[in-house]
PDB file of C-alpha atoms in Angstrom:
ATOM      1  CA  MET N  33      88.193  91.676 109.691  1.00  0.00           C
ATOM      2  CA  GLY N  34      88.982  94.548 112.054  1.00  0.00           C
ATOM      3  CA  GLY N  35      88.789  97.335 109.494  1.00  0.00           C
ATOM      4  CA  TYR N  36      92.245  96.655 108.075  1.00  0.00           C
ATOM      5  CA  GLY N  37      90.999  96.011 104.576  1.00  0.00           C
ATOM      6  CA  ASP N  38      90.844  92.929 102.401  1.00  0.00           C
ATOM      7  CA  VAL N  39      94.293  91.517 101.668  1.00  0.00           C
ATOM      8  CA  LEU N  40      92.971  89.905  98.492  1.00  0.00           C
ATOM      9  CA  SER N  41      92.038  93.354  97.142  1.00  0.00           C
ATOM     10  CA  ILE N  42      95.498  94.885  97.568  1.00  0.00           C
ATOM     11  CA  ASP N  43      97.511  95.517  94.420  1.00  0.00           C
ATOM     12  CA  THR N  44     100.980  94.029  94.625  1.00  0.00           C
ATOM     13  CA  SER N  45     104.074  93.635  92.502  1.00  0.00           C
ATOM     14  CA  GLY N  46     105.397  90.842  94.759  1.00  0.00           C
ATOM     15  CA  ALA N  47     109.045  90.080  95.447  1.00  0.00           C
ATOM     16  CA  SER N  48     111.997  91.886  93.950  1.00  0.00           C
ATOM     17  CA  GLN N  49     114.691  89.853  92.228  1.00  0.00           C
ATOM     18  CA  GLU N  50     116.889  90.473  95.294  1.00  0.00           C
ATOM     19  CA  THR N  51     114.317  88.701  97.475  1.00  0.00           C
ATOM     20  CA  ALA N  52     113.667  85.965  94.892  1.00  0.00           C
ATOM     21  CA  ASN N  53     117.402  85.263  94.813  1.00  0.00           C
ATOM     22  CA  GLN N  54     117.134  83.932  98.388  1.00  0.00           C
ATOM     23  CA  ASP N  55     115.524  80.846  96.840  1.00  0.00           C
ATOM     24  CA  ASP N  56     117.597  80.980  93.644  1.00  0.00           C
ATOM     25  CA  LEU N  57     114.466  81.790  91.659  1.00  0.00           C
ATOM     26  CA  PRO N  58     115.172  83.043  88.124  1.00  0.00           C
ATOM     27  CA  TYR N  59     112.052  85.239  88.253  1.00  0.00           C
ATOM     28  CA  ASP N  60     110.606  87.869  90.573  1.00  0.00           C
ATOM     29  CA  GLY N  61     107.153  89.315  91.236  1.00  0.00           C
ATOM     30  CA  VAL N  62     104.006  87.728  92.576  1.00  0.00           C
ATOM     31  CA  ASP N  63     104.985  84.277  91.264  1.00  0.00           C
ATOM     32  CA  ALA N  64     108.218  84.400  93.270  1.00  0.00           C
ATOM     33  CA  SER N  65     106.370  85.472  96.425  1.00  0.00           C
ATOM     34  CA  HIS N  66     103.853  82.679  95.946  1.00  0.00           C
ATOM     35  CA  ASN N  67     106.629  80.135  95.396  1.00  0.00           C
ATOM     36  CA  MET N  68     108.385  81.206  98.622  1.00  0.00           C
ATOM     37  CA  ALA N  69     105.113  81.125 100.598  1.00  0.00           C
ATOM     38  CA  GLU N  70     104.427  77.612  99.332  1.00  0.00           C
ATOM     39  CA  THR N  71     107.973  76.540 100.238  1.00  0.00           C
ATOM     40  CA  ASP N  72     107.316  77.725 103.807  1.00  0.00           C
ATOM     41  CA  LEU N  73     103.864  76.116 104.136  1.00  0.00           C
ATOM     42  CA  ASP N  74     104.860  72.935 105.997  1.00  0.00           C
ATOM     43  CA  ARG N  75     106.817  74.936 108.589  1.00  0.00           C
ATOM     44  CA  MET N  76     104.048  77.564 108.741  1.00  0.00           C
ATOM     45  CA  ASN N  77     101.446  74.914 109.485  1.00  0.00           C
ATOM     46  CA  ALA N  78     103.227  74.230 112.788  1.00  0.00           C
ATOM     47  CA  TYR N  79     102.153  77.737 113.885  1.00  0.00           C
ATOM     48  CA  LYS N  80      98.780  77.855 112.137  1.00  0.00           C
ATOM     49  CA  GLU N  81      96.655  77.423 115.265  1.00  0.00           C
ATOM     50  CA  ILE N  82      98.524  80.188 117.109  1.00  0.00           C
ATOM     51  CA  ILE N  83      98.429  82.508 114.071  1.00  0.00           C
ATOM     52  CA  GLN N  84      94.696  81.985 113.687  1.00  0.00           C
ATOM     53  CA  LYS N  85      94.084  82.540 117.402  1.00  0.00           C
ATOM     54  CA  VAL N  86      96.078  85.776 117.486  1.00  0.00           C
ATOM     55  CA  GLY N  87      94.469  86.973 114.262  1.00  0.00           C
ATOM     56  CA  GLN N  88      91.020  86.382 115.713  1.00  0.00           C
ATOM     57  CA  GLN N  89      91.929  88.064 119.031  1.00  0.00           C
ATOM     58  CA  LYS N  90      93.473  91.075 117.308  1.00  0.00           C
ATOM     59  CA  ARG N  91      90.866  91.200 114.510  1.00  0.00           C
ATOM     60  CA  ILE N  92      93.457  91.037 111.754  1.00  0.00           C
ATOM     61  CA  ASP N  93      93.571  88.510 108.928  1.00  0.00           C
ATOM     62  CA  PRO N  94      95.786  85.556 109.957  1.00  0.00           C
ATOM     63  CA  ALA N  95      97.056  85.374 106.361  1.00  0.00           C
ATOM     64  CA  ILE N  96      98.760  88.747 106.921  1.00  0.00           C
ATOM     65  CA  ILE N  97     100.533  87.411 110.006  1.00  0.00           C
ATOM     66  CA  ALA N  98     101.572  84.321 108.027  1.00  0.00           C
ATOM     67  CA  GLY N  99     102.849  86.542 105.195  1.00  0.00           C
ATOM     68  CA  ILE N 100     105.043  88.475 107.631  1.00  0.00           C
ATOM     69  CA  ILE N 101     106.367  85.286 109.229  1.00  0.00           C
ATOM     70  CA  SER N 102     107.172  83.827 105.811  1.00  0.00           C
ATOM     71  CA  ARG N 103     109.031  86.963 104.742  1.00  0.00           C
ATOM     72  CA  GLN N 104     110.774  87.673 108.042  1.00  0.00           C
ATOM     73  CA  SER N 105     112.003  84.242 109.123  1.00  0.00           C
ATOM     74  CA  ARG N 106     110.792  81.776 106.501  1.00  0.00           C
ATOM     75  CA  ALA N 107     108.608  80.322 109.278  1.00  0.00           C
ATOM     76  CA  GLY N 108     111.640  80.007 111.535  1.00  0.00           C
ATOM     77  CA  ASN N 109     113.929  78.412 108.954  1.00  0.00           C
ATOM     78  CA  THR N 110     116.440  81.296 108.827  1.00  0.00           C
ATOM     79  CA  LEU N 111     116.788  81.772 112.594  1.00  0.00           C
ATOM     80  CA  LYS N 112     119.669  80.746 114.826  1.00  0.00           C
ATOM     81  CA  ASP N 113     118.423  80.125 118.362  1.00  0.00           C
ATOM     82  CA  GLY N 114     115.470  82.388 117.562  1.00  0.00           C
ATOM     83  CA  TRP N 115     117.623  85.250 116.292  1.00  0.00           C
ATOM     84  CA  GLY N 116     118.102  86.872 112.909  1.00  0.00           C
ATOM     85  CA  GLY N 117     120.669  89.609 113.573  1.00  0.00           C
ATOM     86  CA  ASP N 118     119.185  92.091 116.073  1.00  0.00           C
ATOM     87  CA  CYS N 119     115.707  90.675 115.538  1.00  0.00           C
ATOM     88  CA  TRP N 120     113.908  87.982 117.508  1.00  0.00           C
ATOM     89  CA  GLY N 121     111.458  85.338 116.581  1.00  0.00           C
ATOM     90  CA  LEU N 122     109.163  84.358 113.774  1.00  0.00           C
ATOM     91  CA  MET N 123     108.050  87.955 113.211  1.00  0.00           C
ATOM     92  CA  GLN N 124     111.562  89.378 113.748  1.00  0.00           C
ATOM     93  CA  VAL N 125     110.904  91.951 116.479  1.00  0.00           C
ATOM     94  CA  ASN N 126     113.904  94.279 116.701  1.00  0.00           C
ATOM     95  CA  LYS N 127     115.524  94.313 120.158  1.00  0.00           C
ATOM     96  CA  ASN N 128     116.759  97.884 119.571  1.00  0.00           C
ATOM     97  CA  TYR N 129     113.188  99.237 119.459  1.00  0.00           C
ATOM     98  CA  HIS N 130     111.127  96.795 121.529  1.00  0.00           C
ATOM     99  CA  THR N 131     111.335  94.830 124.752  1.00  0.00           C
ATOM    100  CA  LEU N 132     111.143  91.257 123.531  1.00  0.00           C
ATOM    101  CA  LYS N 133     108.293  89.077 124.769  1.00  0.00           C
ATOM    102  CA  GLY N 134     107.960  85.312 124.758  1.00  0.00           C
ATOM    103  CA  ALA N 135     109.882  82.494 123.178  1.00  0.00           C
ATOM    104  CA  TRP N 136     110.817  83.019 119.532  1.00  0.00           C
ATOM    105  CA  ASP N 137     107.983  80.791 118.302  1.00  0.00           C
ATOM    106  CA  SER N 138     105.384  81.470 121.001  1.00  0.00           C
ATOM    107  CA  GLU N 139     101.884  82.881 120.950  1.00  0.00           C
ATOM    108  CA  GLU N 140     103.176  85.745 123.117  1.00  0.00           C
ATOM    109  CA  HIS N 141     105.783  86.632 120.472  1.00  0.00           C
ATOM    110  CA  ILE N 142     103.243  86.487 117.628  1.00  0.00           C
ATOM    111  CA  ARG N 143     100.877  88.639 119.692  1.00  0.00           C
ATOM    112  CA  GLN N 144     103.672  91.203 120.227  1.00  0.00           C
ATOM    113  CA  GLY N 145     104.572  91.277 116.531  1.00  0.00           C
ATOM    114  CA  THR N 146     100.912  91.648 115.608  1.00  0.00           C
ATOM    115  CA  ASP N 147     100.489  94.470 118.134  1.00  0.00           C
ATOM    116  CA  ILE N 148     103.475  96.238 116.581  1.00  0.00           C
ATOM    117  CA  LEU N 149     101.889  95.830 113.137  1.00  0.00           C
ATOM    118  CA  ILE N 150      98.532  97.168 114.352  1.00  0.00           C
ATOM    119  CA  GLY N 151     100.324 100.135 115.928  1.00  0.00           C
ATOM    120  CA  VAL N 152     102.105 101.102 112.713  1.00  0.00           C
ATOM    121  CA  ILE N 153      98.935 100.611 110.672  1.00  0.00           C
ATOM    122  CA  GLY N 154      97.389 103.145 113.056  1.00  0.00           C
ATOM    123  CA  ASN N 155     100.296 105.518 112.408  1.00  0.00           C
ATOM    124  CA  ILE N 156      99.769 105.152 108.653  1.00  0.00           C
ATOM    125  CA  LYS N 157      95.990 105.681 109.007  1.00  0.00           C
ATOM    126  CA  THR N 158      96.684 108.957 110.825  1.00  0.00           C
ATOM    127  CA  LYS N 159      99.363 110.035 108.356  1.00  0.00           C
ATOM    128  CA  PHE N 160      97.418 109.110 105.215  1.00  0.00           C
ATOM    129  CA  ARG N 161      93.736 109.590 106.060  1.00  0.00           C
ATOM    130  CA  ALA N 162      92.684 109.685 102.381  1.00  0.00           C
ATOM    131  CA  TRP N 163      94.127 106.232 101.634  1.00  0.00           C
ATOM    132  CA  THR N 164      91.738 103.281 101.461  1.00  0.00           C
ATOM    133  CA  ALA N 165      91.874 100.657 104.205  1.00  0.00           C
ATOM    134  CA  GLU N 166      93.818  98.386 101.824  1.00  0.00           C
ATOM    135  CA  GLN N 167      96.358 101.115 101.059  1.00  0.00           C
ATOM    136  CA  GLN N 168      96.743 101.828 104.781  1.00  0.00           C
ATOM    137  CA  LEU N 169      97.314  98.124 105.441  1.00  0.00           C
ATOM    138  CA  LYS N 170      99.987  97.960 102.743  1.00  0.00           C
ATOM    139  CA  GLY N 171     101.552 101.146 104.122  1.00  0.00           C
ATOM    140  CA  GLY N 172     101.456  99.596 107.600  1.00  0.00           C
ATOM    141  CA  LEU N 173     103.283  96.536 106.313  1.00  0.00           C
ATOM    142  CA  ALA N 174     106.006  98.782 104.893  1.00  0.00           C
ATOM    143  CA  ALA N 175     106.124 100.655 108.209  1.00  0.00           C
ATOM    144  CA  TYR N 176     106.504  97.335 110.070  1.00  0.00           C
ATOM    145  CA  ASN N 177     109.829  97.030 108.265  1.00  0.00           C
ATOM    146  CA  CYS N 178     111.119 100.592 107.961  1.00  0.00           C
ATOM    147  CA  GLY N 179     109.032 102.662 110.385  1.00  0.00           C
ATOM    148  CA  PRO N 180     106.087 104.985 109.691  1.00  0.00           C
ATOM    149  CA  ARG N 181     108.259 108.044 108.982  1.00  0.00           C
ATOM    150  CA  ALA N 182     109.929 106.262 106.071  1.00  0.00           C
ATOM    151  CA  VAL N 183     106.591 105.635 104.311  1.00  0.00           C
ATOM    152  CA  ARG N 184     106.055 108.720 102.165  1.00  0.00           C
ATOM    153  CA  ALA N 185     103.753 107.852  99.261  1.00  0.00           C
ATOM    154  CA  TYR N 186     101.631 104.908  98.211  1.00  0.00           C
ATOM    155  CA  ASP N 187     103.216 104.555  94.776  1.00  0.00           C
ATOM    156  CA  ARG N 188     106.632 104.331  96.494  1.00  0.00           C
ATOM    157  CA  VAL N 189     105.508 102.458  99.599  1.00  0.00           C
ATOM    158  CA  ASP N 190     108.531 100.131  99.524  1.00  0.00           C
ATOM    159  CA  GLU N 191     111.211 102.678  98.636  1.00  0.00           C
ATOM    160  CA  ASN N 192     112.771 102.406 102.121  1.00  0.00           C
ATOM    161  CA  THR N 193     112.026  98.763 102.948  1.00  0.00           C
ATOM    162  CA  SER N 194     114.397  95.789 102.902  1.00  0.00           C
ATOM    163  CA  GLY N 195     114.859  94.621  99.334  1.00  0.00           C
ATOM    164  CA  GLY N 196     112.703  97.532  98.166  1.00  0.00           C
ATOM    165  CA  ASP N 197     109.731  95.152  98.228  1.00  0.00           C
ATOM    166  CA  PHE N 198     108.747  94.275 101.808  1.00  0.00           C
ATOM    167  CA  ALA N 199     105.069  95.311 101.715  1.00  0.00           C
ATOM    168  CA  ASN N 200     104.514  94.040  98.174  1.00  0.00           C
ATOM    169  CA  ASP N 201     106.143  90.700  98.964  1.00  0.00           C
ATOM    170  CA  VAL N 202     104.251  90.246 102.246  1.00  0.00           C
ATOM    171  CA  VAL N 203     100.945  91.091 100.540  1.00  0.00           C
ATOM    172  CA  ALA N 204     101.593  88.530  97.781  1.00  0.00           C
ATOM    173  CA  ARG N 205     102.586  85.857 100.315  1.00  0.00           C
ATOM    174  CA  ALA N 206      99.519  86.663 102.445  1.00  0.00           C
ATOM    175  CA  GLN N 207      97.298  86.366  99.370  1.00  0.00           C
ATOM    176  CA  TRP N 208      98.786  82.932  98.677  1.00  0.00           C
ATOM    177  CA  TYR N 209      98.214  81.812 102.282  1.00  0.00           C
ATOM    178  CA  LYS N 210      94.638  83.105 102.136  1.00  0.00           C
ATOM    179  CA  ASN N 211      93.917  81.269  98.877  1.00  0.00           C
ATOM    180  CA  HIS N 212      95.977  78.091  99.303  1.00  0.00           C
ATOM    181  CA  GLY N 213      97.187  77.736 102.889  1.00  0.00           C
ATOM    182  CA  GLY N 214      93.908  77.839 104.742  1.00  0.00           C
ATOM    183  CA  PHE N 215      94.790  80.943 106.775  1.00  0.00           C
TER     184      PHE N 215
END
């Protein structure tokens, strides 16, 4: 879909123990990411129609959008009046770098977050032309969190991301949503 690669083909180590600790999980990795994605499924389903619509419009796999929303806001569960620190909405758009659009749980917000993701994937494609589409997607996910300049090598894609695992965790959550959540 859209030339961004197949999320199911991306290698991933999943969540770090730091991220898994948010749910008091005694284990990390792909299993932890899958557990957290499943925990968020009921809340995520409230946004499923919008996520699918935006994914189709933007030609990006809706499971990727769901993976970001699960990681960033736990499908809205961690937000206070739509805010998580300096970041807004389900996809946690940072007010210091972007003019915020839409209500925190709106189609307009999800479209803005998805546009930001597509933009940084483009930056990664330009920066790392020899990477496969799947590697560029994973690099774009890292860049969504830490910016394209902070992505330096595929084998260290998460070295500058929150928890040291952002892209790997989002990929694992997206894979779960693709396989089990109907996204």
